[in-house]
XYZ file of C-alpha atoms in Angstrom:
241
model
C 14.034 -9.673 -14.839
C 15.372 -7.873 -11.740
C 12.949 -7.097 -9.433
C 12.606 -3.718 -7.228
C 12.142 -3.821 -3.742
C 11.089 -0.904 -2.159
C 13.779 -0.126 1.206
C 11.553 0.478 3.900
C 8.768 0.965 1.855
C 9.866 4.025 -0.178
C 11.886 5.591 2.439
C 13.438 8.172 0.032
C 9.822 9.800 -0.698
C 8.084 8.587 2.977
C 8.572 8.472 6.081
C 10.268 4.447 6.428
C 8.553 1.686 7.566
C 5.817 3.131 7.914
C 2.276 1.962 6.105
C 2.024 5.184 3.776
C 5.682 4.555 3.016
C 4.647 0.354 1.625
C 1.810 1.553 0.545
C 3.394 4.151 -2.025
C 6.086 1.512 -2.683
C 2.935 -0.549 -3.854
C 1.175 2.397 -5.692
C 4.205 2.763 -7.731
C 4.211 -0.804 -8.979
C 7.118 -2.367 -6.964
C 7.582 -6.308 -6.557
C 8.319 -6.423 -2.894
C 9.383 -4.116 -0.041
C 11.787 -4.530 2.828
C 10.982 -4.124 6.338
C 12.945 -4.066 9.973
C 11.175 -5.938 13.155
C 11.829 -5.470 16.819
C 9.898 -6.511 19.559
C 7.974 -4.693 22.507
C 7.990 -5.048 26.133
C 4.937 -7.120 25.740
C 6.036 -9.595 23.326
C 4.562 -7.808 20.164
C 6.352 -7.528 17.007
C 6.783 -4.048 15.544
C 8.848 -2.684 12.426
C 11.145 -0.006 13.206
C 14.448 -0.285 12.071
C 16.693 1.199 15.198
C 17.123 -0.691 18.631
C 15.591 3.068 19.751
C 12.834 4.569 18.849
C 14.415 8.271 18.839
C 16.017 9.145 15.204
C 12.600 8.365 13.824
C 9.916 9.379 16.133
C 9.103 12.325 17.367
C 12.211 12.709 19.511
C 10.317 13.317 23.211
C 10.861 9.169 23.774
C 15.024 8.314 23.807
C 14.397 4.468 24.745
C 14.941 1.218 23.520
C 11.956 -0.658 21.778
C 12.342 -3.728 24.095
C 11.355 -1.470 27.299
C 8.024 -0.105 25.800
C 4.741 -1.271 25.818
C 2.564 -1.834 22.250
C 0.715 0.743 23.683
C 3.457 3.173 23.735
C 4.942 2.649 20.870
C 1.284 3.293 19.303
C 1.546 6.822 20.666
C 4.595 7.636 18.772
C 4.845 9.292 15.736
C 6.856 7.669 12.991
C 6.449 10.398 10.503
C 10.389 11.412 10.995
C 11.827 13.873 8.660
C 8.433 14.011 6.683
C 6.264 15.527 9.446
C 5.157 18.523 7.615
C 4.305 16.372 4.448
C 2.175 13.556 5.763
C 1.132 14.165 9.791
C 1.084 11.908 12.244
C 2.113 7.946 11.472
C 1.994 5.304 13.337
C 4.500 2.721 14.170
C 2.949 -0.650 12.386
C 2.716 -4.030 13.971
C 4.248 -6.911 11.746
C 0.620 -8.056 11.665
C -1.015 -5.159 10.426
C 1.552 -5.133 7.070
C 0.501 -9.060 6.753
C -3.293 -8.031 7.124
C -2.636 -5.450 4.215
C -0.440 -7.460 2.481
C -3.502 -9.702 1.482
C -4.922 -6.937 -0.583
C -1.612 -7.691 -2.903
C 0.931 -9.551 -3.863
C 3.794 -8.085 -3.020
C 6.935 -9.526 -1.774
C 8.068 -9.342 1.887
C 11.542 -9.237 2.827
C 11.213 -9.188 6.596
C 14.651 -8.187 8.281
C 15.367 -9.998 11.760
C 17.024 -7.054 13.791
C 18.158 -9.012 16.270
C 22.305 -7.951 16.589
C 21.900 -5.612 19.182
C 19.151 -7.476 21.449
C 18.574 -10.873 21.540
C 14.061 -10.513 21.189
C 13.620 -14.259 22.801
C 10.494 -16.188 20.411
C 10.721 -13.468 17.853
C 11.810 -16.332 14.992
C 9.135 -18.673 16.524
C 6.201 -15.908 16.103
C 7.198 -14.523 13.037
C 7.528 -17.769 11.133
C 4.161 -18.521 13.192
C 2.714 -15.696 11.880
C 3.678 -16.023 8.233
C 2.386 -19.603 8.395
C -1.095 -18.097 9.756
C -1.442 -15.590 7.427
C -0.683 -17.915 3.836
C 2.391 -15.574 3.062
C 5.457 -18.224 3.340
C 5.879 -18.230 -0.813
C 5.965 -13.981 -0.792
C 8.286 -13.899 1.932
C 12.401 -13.366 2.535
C 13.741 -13.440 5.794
C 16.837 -11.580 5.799
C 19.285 -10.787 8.683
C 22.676 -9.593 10.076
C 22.543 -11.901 12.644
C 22.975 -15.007 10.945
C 22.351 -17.251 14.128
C 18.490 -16.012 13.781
C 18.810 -17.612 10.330
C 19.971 -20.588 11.371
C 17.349 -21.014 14.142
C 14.406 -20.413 11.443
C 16.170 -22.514 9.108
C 15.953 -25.445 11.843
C 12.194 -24.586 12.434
C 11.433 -24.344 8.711
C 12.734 -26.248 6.119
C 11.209 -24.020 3.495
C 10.738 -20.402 4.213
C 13.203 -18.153 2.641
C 16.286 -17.263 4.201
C 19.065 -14.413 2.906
C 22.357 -13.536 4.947
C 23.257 -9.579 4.811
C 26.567 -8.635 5.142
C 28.677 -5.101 5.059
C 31.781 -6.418 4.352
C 33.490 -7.856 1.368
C 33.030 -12.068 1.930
C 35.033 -14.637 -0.148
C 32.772 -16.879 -2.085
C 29.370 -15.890 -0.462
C 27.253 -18.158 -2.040
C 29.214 -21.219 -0.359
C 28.824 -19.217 2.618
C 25.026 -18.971 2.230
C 24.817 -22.798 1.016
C 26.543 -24.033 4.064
C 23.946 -21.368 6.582
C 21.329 -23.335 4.277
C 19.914 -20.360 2.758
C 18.802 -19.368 -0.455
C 20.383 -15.629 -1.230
C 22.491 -12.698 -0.295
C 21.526 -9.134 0.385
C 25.055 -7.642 -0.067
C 26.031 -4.044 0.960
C 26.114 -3.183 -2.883
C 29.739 -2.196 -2.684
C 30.766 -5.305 -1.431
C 29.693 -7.283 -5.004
C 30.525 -7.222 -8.854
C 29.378 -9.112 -12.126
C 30.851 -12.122 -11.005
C 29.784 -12.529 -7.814
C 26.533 -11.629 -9.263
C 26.873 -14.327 -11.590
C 28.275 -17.127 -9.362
C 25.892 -16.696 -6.948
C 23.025 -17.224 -9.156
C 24.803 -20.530 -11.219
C 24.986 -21.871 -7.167
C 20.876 -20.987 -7.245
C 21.718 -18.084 -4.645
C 19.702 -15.038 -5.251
C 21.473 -11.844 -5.054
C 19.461 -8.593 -3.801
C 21.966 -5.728 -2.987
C 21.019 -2.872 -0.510
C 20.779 0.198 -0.723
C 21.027 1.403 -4.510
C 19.602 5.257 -4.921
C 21.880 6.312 -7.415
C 20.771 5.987 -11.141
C 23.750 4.891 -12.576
C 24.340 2.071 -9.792
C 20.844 0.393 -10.194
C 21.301 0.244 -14.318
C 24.756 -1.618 -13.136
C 23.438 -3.701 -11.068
C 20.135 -4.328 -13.144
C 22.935 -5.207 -15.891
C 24.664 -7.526 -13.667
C 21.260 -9.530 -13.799
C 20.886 -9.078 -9.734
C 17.576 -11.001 -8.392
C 16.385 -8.234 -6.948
C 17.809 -4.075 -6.367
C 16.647 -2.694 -2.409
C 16.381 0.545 -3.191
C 14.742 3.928 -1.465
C 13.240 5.097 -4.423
C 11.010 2.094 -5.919
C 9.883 4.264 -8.726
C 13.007 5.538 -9.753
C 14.054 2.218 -10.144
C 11.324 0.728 -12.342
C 11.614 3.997 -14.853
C 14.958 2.131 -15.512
C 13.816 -0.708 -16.254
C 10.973 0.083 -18.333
């Protein structure tokens, strides 16, 4: 069975990465959500997916996460494009979505943002904090950056690891085999059946991002995908229902 992860919580219905947004994405009955972490001036770990913290805050702050305090970022409002539909919403710490997450058991792909600035201990106190919290066997740590893969590969032998990728790659589950990982999170356009298919006979899992349209996430639910990253979580389980 293919199982729904929720992009950002439900990022098509809330405003992202927020903890209305995961919490929706769990109301609706999704397996798992995705999630983007930076870190702040002070060392704390925060999701928002942009290096910035302008396209979705409120817009008077035009700086990089890495030069604010916790405190700061606190004070921002994360409600985006959905202001008028939900107020004010705060900018969650990676530990406040692992406190909630106990209440569940949803999955947790946690995605290492870490192309544009290189956060220095942010592998070390995530995979510290997973280990703290119990959460290592509803976790996915996924990333761009496939060097921050490698480094929590060498500090865990077990948590698991996914490479993303935007561009077609030849044979991707050798790739991932040789990074030591256990899936892909493909840009969906990037994949067919038998990628799909070779991936998974190689014991790669294969989660494609970002699927909104109908027709694509019966395709790739067809294709027998591990797992569909979508922005609308409950779209996607109508389907497969």
């Amino acid at each position: 069975m293919t199982q729904i992860f929720g992009h950002r919580g439900a990022a098509g219905t809330h405003p992202e990465n927020t903890m209305i947004s995961f919490k929706e994405a769990a109301r609706v009955g999704a397996d798992g959500i995705e999630l983007d972490i930076q870190m702040t001036k002070d060392g704390e770990i925060v999701v928002i997916h942009d290096e910035t913290v302008k396209r979705t805050t409120n817009g008077k702050e035009k700086g990089w996460v890495k030069d604010y305090t916790l405190k700061q970022i606190k004070n921002m409002d994360a409600s985006y494009k959905f202001k008028d539909q939900y107020g004010f919403c705060e900018i969650p710490t990676l530990e406040e979505v692992f406190e909630w997450a106990k209440s569940n058991q949803l999955l947790i792909n946690v995605e290492f943002k870490t192309g544009l600035v290189s956060y220095k201990g942010i592998e070390e106190k995530t995979l510290q904090m997973i280990n703290d919290y119990g959460l290592e066997d509803r976790i996915v740590i996924s990333s761009f950056n496939h060097y921050s893969l490698v480094k929590c590969r060498q500090l865990s032998s077990t948590v698991d690891l996914a490479i993303l990728y935007m561009e077609g790659l030849y044979e991707p589950w050798e790739y991932a085999k040789r990074l030591n990982t256990n899936g892909i999170h493909p840009y969906h356009q990037t994949i067919n059946k038998e990628i799909v298919e070779e991936s998974k006979r190689n014991h790669i899992a294969v989660r494609p991002f970002t699927i909104n349209d109908e027709k694509k996430m019966k395709q790739f639910i067809d294709f027998g995908c591990s797992a569909i990253i979508t922005d609308y979580p409950k779209k996607a389980l109508a389907l497969i229902k």
